[in-house]
Amino acid sequence: MLVKKILKVKNLKFTPFIFLSACIENAPLDSLSPEGPYARSIDELFWITFWIAVGVFVIVQGALLLSVFVFKEKPESPEPKQIHGNTKLEILWTVIPVLILAAIAVPTVQTIFDLAREPEDALKIEVIGHQWWFEYKYPDYGITTANVLVIPADKPVRLEMWSNDVLHNYWVPKLNGKRYLVPGQTTYLNLHADSPDEFWAQCGEYCGLSHSKMRGRVLSLSQKDFDSWVENEQKNATAFSNEDLSLAAEGQQVYLNAGCTQCHVVNGVWDVQGDRIAPNLTHFAVRNVFAGAALENNRENLTRWLANPAEIKPGTFMPNLELTESEINALIAYLETLK
Ligand code: CUA
């Protein structure tokens, strides 16, 4: 009754469902279903701690209920024995929690060190946080990409991370815990996926208006698929000639002239030295998501995005370029060629 009243007053019709959302199975950001050794060691530590906490809860609440019901005050009962200032008991209930915390500290410290150790033969990838998307660089291969982190399956990956603007936090719940991306400081995180699969990532630190839209995907591929992905990413885009009358060629002109090149690079068509503040588009069509991985990469979403980026990601640095419908169609046709 009271719950119903509160829900009505606050107009929180969906609140019970929000609580239930924690119980969804196979949720993409579920940190309790690890799919790699790092996430698994965190999960094991969680369950050890959880069951110790359950034991403490049952004993303490049991003792409380026992005192409430068995030792309830009755009219004829005498004053119970007073134990205030009992040194032996004081020591006992100080020592027991100390021992419990010490028991939890051993596997905790062990796990922290295991997670921090740099794995041998790990592939190094740089992760750079931007408002509001993640950029990835593969220094060994000369690749720059965004939103989708592609890694080889069943191999450790070492992320070297920093931020281009404010604090962000890199989190792939099924592969490891969170780690901050700090401006001017490098932090490290290891990832290791058991098998080829796709995992969801999310920025774990409030970083401005579109923090909730700062998402990511991690794609783990078999070594063979990963190698061919690398080979493809290293290629430049093919530039359309000025004589080409196709819609995609027209789109390339829009890309070059409407203002996109201020922030976006397409290798082989418009590469400028130095970093740009927006995702590298050279292999845009290979990525299944865009706009900070907030949108699936398809025509409908691209149309919405190009017409008004801020409608999808409030505060985004991508301006509304006031593109006409035909410019948008041409741009999309061009983006589809960037494979
Ligand atoms: Cu970046 Cu929240």
Short mmCIF file of C-alpha atoms and ligand atoms in Angstrom, two decimals:
data_model
loop_
_atom_site.label_atom_id
_atom_site.label_comp_id
_atom_site.label_asym_id
_atom_site.label_seq_id
_atom_site.Cartn_x
_atom_site.Cartn_y
_atom_site.Cartn_z
CA MET A 1 0.00 0.00 0.00
CA LEU A 2 2.69 2.43 1.10
CA VAL A 3 4.84 1.41 -1.87
CA LYS A 4 1.92 2.05 -4.20
CA LYS A 5 1.43 5.47 -2.66
CA ILE A 6 5.09 6.41 -3.04
CA LEU A 7 5.07 5.24 -6.64
CA LYS A 8 1.99 7.33 -7.35
CA VAL A 9 3.34 10.43 -5.66
CA LYS A 10 6.68 10.28 -7.43
CA ASN A 11 5.09 9.08 -10.65
CA LEU A 12 7.62 6.26 -10.66
CA LYS A 13 5.52 3.74 -12.53
CA PHE A 14 8.52 1.92 -13.91
CA THR A 15 10.61 1.80 -10.77
CA PRO A 16 9.86 -1.88 -10.02
CA PHE A 17 11.00 -2.75 -13.54
CA ILE A 18 14.20 -0.77 -13.08
CA PHE A 19 15.00 -2.98 -10.08
CA LEU A 20 14.20 -6.06 -12.13
CA SER A 21 16.60 -4.92 -14.85
CA ALA A 22 19.42 -6.07 -12.57
CA CYS A 23 18.16 -9.63 -13.04
CA ILE A 24 18.20 -9.76 -16.85
CA GLU A 25 20.16 -12.72 -18.13
CA ASN A 26 22.80 -12.33 -20.84
CA ALA A 27 22.78 -8.54 -20.46
CA PRO A 28 25.64 -7.10 -22.51
CA LEU A 29 27.12 -5.17 -19.58
CA ASP A 30 26.74 -7.98 -17.02
CA SER A 31 29.88 -8.07 -14.89
CA LEU A 32 28.78 -11.38 -13.33
CA SER A 33 29.20 -13.36 -16.55
CA PRO A 34 32.94 -13.13 -17.23
CA GLU A 35 34.25 -14.24 -20.61
CA GLY A 36 37.98 -14.01 -20.06
CA PRO A 37 40.59 -14.79 -17.38
CA TYR A 38 40.84 -11.23 -15.98
CA ALA A 39 37.09 -10.84 -15.55
CA ARG A 40 36.95 -14.38 -14.16
CA SER A 41 39.49 -13.66 -11.41
CA ILE A 42 37.45 -10.60 -10.37
CA ASP A 43 34.29 -12.71 -10.43
CA GLU A 44 35.89 -15.40 -8.23
CA LEU A 45 37.00 -12.74 -5.74
CA PHE A 46 33.49 -11.28 -5.76
CA TRP A 47 31.89 -14.62 -4.88
CA ILE A 48 34.39 -15.38 -2.09
CA THR A 49 33.65 -11.97 -0.55
CA PHE A 50 29.94 -12.33 -1.19
CA TRP A 51 29.65 -15.66 0.63
CA ILE A 52 31.73 -14.44 3.58
CA ALA A 53 29.38 -11.43 3.78
CA VAL A 54 26.37 -13.75 3.62
CA GLY A 55 27.84 -15.76 6.53
CA VAL A 56 28.34 -12.59 8.59
CA PHE A 57 24.81 -11.40 7.72
CA VAL A 58 23.19 -14.69 8.75
CA ILE A 59 25.10 -14.90 12.05
CA VAL A 60 24.53 -11.25 13.01
CA GLN A 61 20.87 -11.16 11.97
CA GLY A 62 20.32 -14.59 13.54
CA ALA A 63 21.73 -13.35 16.84
CA LEU A 64 19.57 -10.23 16.58
CA LEU A 65 16.38 -12.21 15.93
CA LEU A 66 17.28 -14.63 18.72
CA SER A 67 17.60 -11.76 21.20
CA VAL A 68 14.39 -10.15 19.97
CA PHE A 69 12.23 -13.26 20.25
CA VAL A 70 13.85 -15.61 22.79
CA PHE A 71 15.06 -12.98 25.25
CA LYS A 72 12.01 -10.75 24.92
CA GLU A 73 11.26 -8.76 28.07
CA LYS A 74 8.41 -10.19 30.14
CA PRO A 75 6.72 -8.45 33.09
CA GLU A 76 8.25 -10.88 35.61
CA SER A 77 11.72 -11.09 34.03
CA PRO A 78 14.66 -9.77 36.09
CA GLU A 79 17.14 -7.25 34.72
CA PRO A 80 19.52 -9.15 32.37
CA LYS A 81 23.23 -9.43 33.09
CA GLN A 82 24.98 -6.20 32.01
CA ILE A 83 28.11 -6.66 29.86
CA HIS A 84 29.09 -3.05 29.20
CA GLY A 85 32.88 -2.64 29.60
CA ASN A 86 33.57 -6.38 29.42
CA THR A 87 37.16 -6.44 28.15
CA LYS A 88 37.10 -10.05 26.95
CA LEU A 89 33.99 -9.47 24.83
CA GLU A 90 35.33 -6.15 23.49
CA ILE A 91 38.51 -7.88 22.34
CA LEU A 92 36.53 -10.79 20.87
CA TRP A 93 34.29 -8.63 18.71
CA THR A 94 37.22 -6.54 17.55
CA VAL A 95 39.41 -9.51 16.69
CA ILE A 96 36.76 -11.47 14.75
CA PRO A 97 36.11 -8.68 12.16
CA VAL A 98 39.87 -8.09 11.88
CA LEU A 99 40.38 -11.76 11.04
CA ILE A 100 37.51 -11.72 8.52
CA LEU A 101 38.92 -8.59 6.79
CA ALA A 102 42.40 -10.10 6.78
CA ALA A 103 41.01 -13.27 5.19
CA ILE A 104 39.35 -11.18 2.46
CA ALA A 105 42.46 -9.00 2.00
CA VAL A 106 44.70 -11.93 1.00
CA PRO A 107 42.87 -12.90 -2.22
CA THR A 108 41.99 -9.22 -2.88
CA VAL A 109 45.61 -8.02 -2.88
CA GLN A 110 46.62 -11.12 -4.85
CA THR A 111 43.97 -10.34 -7.52
CA ILE A 112 44.93 -6.65 -7.69
CA PHE A 113 48.56 -7.59 -8.41
CA ASP A 114 47.55 -10.28 -10.93
CA LEU A 115 45.39 -7.78 -12.84
CA ALA A 116 48.08 -5.09 -12.87
CA ARG A 117 50.92 -7.32 -14.13
CA GLU A 118 51.86 -6.72 -17.75
CA PRO A 119 51.24 -9.98 -19.61
CA GLU A 120 53.99 -11.38 -21.83
CA ASP A 121 53.56 -11.08 -25.59
CA ALA A 122 50.55 -8.84 -25.19
CA LEU A 123 49.38 -6.77 -28.14
CA LYS A 124 49.68 -3.08 -27.24
CA ILE A 125 46.78 -0.81 -28.09
CA GLU A 126 46.39 2.85 -27.14
CA VAL A 127 42.98 3.98 -25.94
CA ILE A 128 42.27 7.70 -25.99
CA GLY A 129 39.15 9.11 -24.37
CA HIS A 130 37.30 11.95 -26.07
CA GLN A 131 33.99 13.60 -25.27
CA TRP A 132 32.19 11.24 -26.15
CA TRP A 133 33.88 8.37 -27.90
CA PHE A 134 36.91 6.10 -27.59
CA GLU A 135 39.78 6.24 -30.07
CA TYR A 136 42.07 3.23 -30.60
CA LYS A 137 45.60 3.22 -32.00
CA TYR A 138 47.70 0.17 -32.80
CA PRO A 139 51.30 1.48 -32.76
CA ASP A 140 52.72 -1.84 -34.05
CA TYR A 141 50.48 -1.73 -37.11
CA GLY A 142 50.02 2.01 -37.70
CA ILE A 143 46.24 1.75 -37.37
CA THR A 144 43.88 4.39 -35.96
CA THR A 145 40.24 3.53 -35.44
CA ALA A 146 37.31 4.38 -33.17
CA ASN A 147 34.35 3.00 -31.22
CA VAL A 148 35.04 -0.68 -32.01
CA LEU A 149 38.14 -2.17 -30.41
CA VAL A 150 39.24 -5.19 -32.45
CA ILE A 151 41.43 -7.70 -30.61
CA PRO A 152 42.67 -11.23 -31.26
CA ALA A 153 40.75 -13.86 -29.26
CA ASP A 154 42.45 -15.95 -26.58
CA LYS A 155 45.43 -13.59 -26.39
CA PRO A 156 46.21 -10.91 -23.83
CA VAL A 157 45.94 -7.28 -24.90
CA ARG A 158 47.61 -4.43 -23.04
CA LEU A 159 45.75 -1.12 -23.22
CA GLU A 160 47.70 2.10 -22.66
CA MET A 161 45.12 4.76 -21.96
CA TRP A 162 44.77 8.48 -21.49
CA SER A 163 42.21 11.19 -22.05
CA ASN A 164 42.17 14.04 -24.50
CA ASP A 165 39.90 16.20 -22.36
CA VAL A 166 38.21 15.20 -19.09
CA LEU A 167 38.22 12.07 -16.91
CA HIS A 168 36.74 9.02 -18.61
CA ASN A 169 36.67 5.42 -17.51
CA TYR A 170 37.11 2.37 -19.72
CA TRP A 171 34.92 -0.57 -18.83
CA VAL A 172 34.27 -3.84 -20.62
CA PRO A 173 32.42 -5.71 -17.85
CA LYS A 174 32.79 -9.16 -19.40
CA LEU A 175 36.56 -8.80 -19.87
CA ASN A 176 37.90 -6.81 -16.89
CA GLY A 177 37.14 -4.14 -14.31
CA LYS A 178 37.12 -0.39 -14.86
CA ARG A 179 40.15 1.86 -15.32
CA TYR A 180 40.33 5.66 -15.47
CA LEU A 181 41.47 7.59 -18.53
CA VAL A 182 43.26 10.64 -17.16
CA PRO A 183 44.40 13.73 -19.09
CA GLY A 184 48.21 13.86 -19.13
CA GLN A 185 48.73 10.50 -17.46
CA THR A 186 48.93 6.95 -18.81
CA THR A 187 46.96 4.17 -17.18
CA TYR A 188 46.98 0.50 -18.15
CA LEU A 189 44.38 -2.21 -18.47
CA ASN A 190 44.68 -5.82 -19.63
CA LEU A 191 41.97 -7.48 -21.69
CA HIS A 192 41.74 -11.12 -22.66
CA ALA A 193 38.72 -12.71 -24.35
CA ASP A 194 38.30 -16.49 -24.27
CA SER A 195 36.92 -16.79 -27.79
CA PRO A 196 35.73 -14.81 -30.81
CA ASP A 197 32.77 -12.73 -29.72
CA GLU A 198 31.46 -9.19 -29.35
CA PHE A 199 31.49 -7.38 -26.00
CA TRP A 200 30.01 -4.10 -24.89
CA ALA A 201 31.95 -1.29 -23.30
CA GLN A 202 30.76 1.80 -21.46
CA CYS A 203 32.43 4.90 -20.12
CA GLY A 204 32.23 4.45 -16.35
CA GLU A 205 32.81 8.03 -15.22
CA TYR A 206 30.43 10.95 -15.61
CA CYS A 207 32.17 13.07 -18.25
CA GLY A 208 29.59 15.57 -19.46
CA LEU A 209 26.26 15.79 -21.24
CA SER A 210 26.53 12.67 -23.38
CA HIS A 211 28.39 10.43 -20.93
CA SER A 212 25.66 7.80 -21.19
CA LYS A 213 26.17 7.71 -24.97
CA MET A 214 29.91 7.12 -24.60
CA ARG A 215 29.83 3.44 -25.33
CA GLY A 216 32.03 1.01 -27.15
CA ARG A 217 32.30 -2.46 -28.59
CA VAL A 218 35.11 -4.95 -28.34
CA LEU A 219 35.30 -7.43 -31.16
CA SER A 220 37.51 -10.45 -30.54
CA LEU A 221 38.48 -12.31 -33.70
CA SER A 222 40.30 -15.54 -34.46
CA GLN A 223 43.99 -14.90 -35.26
CA LYS A 224 43.31 -15.41 -38.97
CA ASP A 225 40.40 -12.95 -39.03
CA PHE A 226 42.34 -10.50 -36.90
CA ASP A 227 45.28 -10.61 -39.32
CA SER A 228 43.05 -9.91 -42.29
CA TRP A 229 41.35 -7.09 -40.36
CA VAL A 230 44.79 -5.55 -39.72
CA GLU A 231 45.74 -5.93 -43.37
CA ASN A 232 42.55 -4.18 -44.47
CA GLU A 233 42.84 -1.37 -41.89
CA GLN A 234 46.34 -0.57 -43.10
CA LYS A 235 45.06 0.20 -46.60
CA ASN A 236 44.17 3.72 -47.63
CA ALA A 237 40.75 4.58 -48.96
CA THR A 238 40.47 4.82 -52.72
CA ALA A 239 39.93 8.39 -53.83
CA PHE A 240 37.25 9.02 -56.44
CA SER A 241 38.35 11.11 -59.40
CA ASN A 242 36.69 14.43 -60.16
CA GLU A 243 35.26 12.96 -63.38
CA ASP A 244 33.43 10.22 -61.51
CA LEU A 245 29.69 10.99 -61.55
CA SER A 246 28.58 8.31 -59.09
CA LEU A 247 26.66 9.24 -55.93
CA ALA A 248 29.58 8.06 -53.77
CA ALA A 249 31.99 10.33 -55.69
CA GLU A 250 29.57 13.19 -55.10
CA GLY A 251 29.61 12.23 -51.41
CA GLN A 252 33.40 12.46 -51.40
CA GLN A 253 33.05 16.06 -52.63
CA VAL A 254 30.63 16.78 -49.79
CA TYR A 255 33.13 15.27 -47.34
CA LEU A 256 35.93 17.43 -48.76
CA ASN A 257 33.97 20.68 -49.02
CA ALA A 258 31.23 20.77 -46.38
CA GLY A 259 33.54 21.02 -43.39
CA CYS A 260 33.97 17.34 -42.39
CA THR A 261 37.74 17.50 -43.04
CA GLN A 262 38.18 19.98 -40.19
CA CYS A 263 37.92 17.04 -37.81
CA HIS A 264 37.73 13.75 -39.77
CA VAL A 265 40.56 12.02 -41.60
CA VAL A 266 40.13 9.58 -44.48
CA ASN A 267 43.57 8.12 -45.19
CA GLY A 268 44.48 8.48 -48.87
CA VAL A 269 41.82 11.12 -49.47
CA TRP A 270 42.37 13.70 -46.79
CA ASP A 271 45.19 12.87 -44.44
CA VAL A 272 46.64 15.62 -42.44
CA GLN A 273 49.51 15.08 -40.08
CA GLY A 274 48.71 15.20 -36.40
CA ASP A 275 45.63 14.29 -34.47
CA ARG A 276 42.12 15.33 -35.33
CA ILE A 277 39.39 15.59 -32.75
CA ALA A 278 36.95 13.20 -34.44
CA PRO A 279 37.03 9.52 -35.46
CA ASN A 280 39.18 8.46 -38.41
CA LEU A 281 36.72 7.47 -41.14
CA THR A 282 39.03 5.47 -43.44
CA HIS A 283 37.27 2.17 -42.65
CA PHE A 284 34.04 3.57 -41.29
CA ALA A 285 31.83 1.01 -43.06
CA VAL A 286 33.63 -1.91 -41.36
CA ARG A 287 32.47 -0.71 -37.95
CA ASN A 288 29.00 -1.87 -36.95
CA VAL A 289 28.38 1.12 -34.68
CA PHE A 290 29.18 4.85 -34.74
CA ALA A 291 28.62 8.06 -32.77
CA GLY A 292 30.40 6.74 -29.68
CA ALA A 293 28.90 3.30 -30.39
CA ALA A 294 25.54 4.79 -29.47
CA LEU A 295 24.07 3.97 -32.89
CA GLU A 296 24.06 0.93 -35.17
CA ASN A 297 25.77 1.77 -38.43
CA ASN A 298 22.89 1.87 -40.92
CA ARG A 299 21.33 4.32 -43.38
CA GLU A 300 18.48 5.38 -41.15
CA ASN A 301 20.74 6.24 -38.21
CA LEU A 302 23.30 7.98 -40.43
CA THR A 303 20.56 10.15 -41.90
CA ARG A 304 19.39 11.19 -38.43
CA TRP A 305 22.95 11.78 -37.25
CA LEU A 306 24.10 13.85 -40.24
CA ALA A 307 20.90 15.92 -40.16
CA ASN A 308 21.42 16.93 -36.53
CA PRO A 309 24.17 15.28 -34.45
CA ALA A 310 23.26 17.10 -31.22
CA GLU A 311 19.79 15.59 -31.27
CA ILE A 312 21.40 12.19 -30.69
CA LYS A 313 24.41 13.21 -28.63
CA PRO A 314 23.65 16.45 -26.76
CA GLY A 315 26.76 18.60 -26.48
CA THR A 316 28.60 16.77 -29.26
CA PHE A 317 31.42 18.68 -30.92
CA MET A 318 30.14 17.59 -34.31
CA PRO A 319 28.31 20.66 -35.59
CA ASN A 320 25.10 20.68 -37.55
CA LEU A 321 26.45 21.44 -41.02
CA GLU A 322 22.95 22.20 -42.37
CA LEU A 323 23.40 19.53 -45.03
CA THR A 324 20.66 19.15 -47.61
CA GLU A 325 18.88 15.84 -48.07
CA SER A 326 20.78 15.13 -51.28
CA GLU A 327 24.11 15.96 -49.62
CA ILE A 328 23.28 13.56 -46.81
CA ASN A 329 22.35 10.81 -49.28
CA ALA A 330 25.59 11.33 -51.19
CA LEU A 331 27.65 11.35 -47.97
CA ILE A 332 26.06 8.09 -46.85
CA ALA A 333 26.79 6.52 -50.24
CA TYR A 334 30.40 7.65 -49.80
CA LEU A 335 30.67 6.38 -46.22
CA GLU A 336 29.40 2.98 -47.40
CA THR A 337 32.42 2.69 -49.69
CA LEU A 338 34.87 3.17 -46.79
CA LYS A 339 35.43 -0.51 -46.12
CU1 CUA B 1 33.44 9.47 -20.87
CU2 CUA B 1 31.68 9.20 -19.30
#
